[in-house]
Amino acid sequence: MICHSARLKACREAEQFIEFLTLIQQQQGWTASQMRVFIEHYVTLTGLVR
């Protein structure tokens, strides 16, 4: 059951984060490309799978 709870928590947090970013985009009046630049400035989306 712990695994299910952790997944649900992560899913909820991701949804809240997306809602937050959507609100920022709407408030600033940014296009999708401007939003991408904003996110790339603060988040590194590179990874490695072993």
C-alpha positions as protocol buffer text, in pm:
chain_id: "A"
residue {
  index: 1
  type: MET
  ca { x: 0 y: 0 z: 0 }
}
residue {
  index: 2
  type: ILE
  ca { x: 289 y: 237 z: 60 }
}
residue {
  index: 3
  type: CYS
  ca { x: 381 y: 228 z: -308 }
}
residue {
  index: 4
  type: HIS
  ca { x: 27 y: 328 z: -407 }
}
residue {
  index: 5
  type: SER
  ca { x: 29 y: 616 z: -157 }
}
residue {
  index: 6
  type: ALA
  ca { x: 364 y: 742 z: -282 }
}
residue {
  index: 7
  type: ARG
  ca { x: 245 y: 729 z: -642 }
}
residue {
  index: 8
  type: LEU
  ca { x: -76 y: 911 z: -557 }
}
residue {
  index: 9
  type: LYS
  ca { x: 117 y: 1177 z: -366 }
}
residue {
  index: 10
  type: ALA
  ca { x: 359 y: 1227 z: -657 }
}
residue {
  index: 11
  type: CYS
  ca { x: 70 y: 1246 z: -904 }
}
residue {
  index: 12
  type: ARG
  ca { x: -111 y: 1507 z: -694 }
}
residue {
  index: 13
  type: GLU
  ca { x: 205 y: 1714 z: -653 }
}
residue {
  index: 14
  type: ALA
  ca { x: 267 y: 1703 z: -1028 }
}
residue {
  index: 15
  type: GLU
  ca { x: -90 y: 1816 z: -1097 }
}
residue {
  index: 16
  type: GLN
  ca { x: -56 y: 2104 z: -852 }
}
residue {
  index: 17
  type: PHE
  ca { x: 276 y: 2205 z: -1007 }
}
residue {
  index: 18
  type: ILE
  ca { x: 123 y: 2207 z: -1355 }
}
residue {
  index: 19
  type: GLU
  ca { x: -170 y: 2416 z: -1229 }
}
residue {
  index: 20
  type: PHE
  ca { x: 76 y: 2661 z: -1073 }
}
residue {
  index: 21
  type: LEU
  ca { x: 272 y: 2693 z: -1398 }
}
residue {
  index: 22
  type: THR
  ca { x: -52 y: 2740 z: -1593 }
}
residue {
  index: 23
  type: LEU
  ca { x: -153 y: 3024 z: -1360 }
}
residue {
  index: 24
  type: ILE
  ca { x: 187 y: 3191 z: -1407 }
}
residue {
  index: 25
  type: GLN
  ca { x: 154 y: 3160 z: -1785 }
}
residue {
  index: 26
  type: GLN
  ca { x: -194 y: 3312 z: -1782 }
}
residue {
  index: 27
  type: GLN
  ca { x: -99 y: 3592 z: -1543 }
}
residue {
  index: 28
  type: GLN
  ca { x: 208 y: 3686 z: -1746 }
}
residue {
  index: 29
  type: GLY
  ca { x: 36 y: 3639 z: -2082 }
}
residue {
  index: 30
  type: TRP
  ca { x: 320 y: 3418 z: -2204 }
}
residue {
  index: 31
  type: THR
  ca { x: 316 y: 3199 z: -2511 }
}
residue {
  index: 32
  type: ALA
  ca { x: 413 y: 2831 z: -2491 }
}
residue {
  index: 33
  type: SER
  ca { x: 765 y: 2909 z: -2611 }
}
residue {
  index: 34
  type: GLN
  ca { x: 809 y: 3182 z: -2350 }
}
residue {
  index: 35
  type: MET
  ca { x: 689 y: 2940 z: -2084 }
}
residue {
  index: 36
  type: ARG
  ca { x: 940 y: 2682 z: -2207 }
}
residue {
  index: 37
  type: VAL
  ca { x: 1224 y: 2935 z: -2170 }
}
residue {
  index: 38
  type: PHE
  ca { x: 1104 y: 3018 z: -1816 }
}
residue {
  index: 39
  type: ILE
  ca { x: 1097 y: 2651 z: -1715 }
}
residue {
  index: 40
  type: GLU
  ca { x: 1433 y: 2571 z: -1876 }
}
residue {
  index: 41
  type: HIS
  ca { x: 1589 y: 2858 z: -1681 }
}
residue {
  index: 42
  type: TYR
  ca { x: 1491 y: 2704 z: -1347 }
}
residue {
  index: 43
  type: VAL
  ca { x: 1471 y: 2329 z: -1415 }
}
residue {
  index: 44
  type: THR
  ca { x: 1731 y: 2099 z: -1563 }
}
residue {
  index: 45
  type: LEU
  ca { x: 1547 y: 1827 z: -1754 }
}
residue {
  index: 46
  type: THR
  ca { x: 1842 y: 1608 z: -1842 }
}
residue {
  index: 47
  type: GLY
  ca { x: 1881 y: 1261 z: -1709 }
}
residue {
  index: 48
  type: LEU
  ca { x: 2053 y: 930 z: -1746 }
}
residue {
  index: 49
  type: VAL
  ca { x: 1903 y: 580 z: -1731 }
}
residue {
  index: 50
  type: ARG
  ca { x: 2120 y: 290 z: -1632 }
}
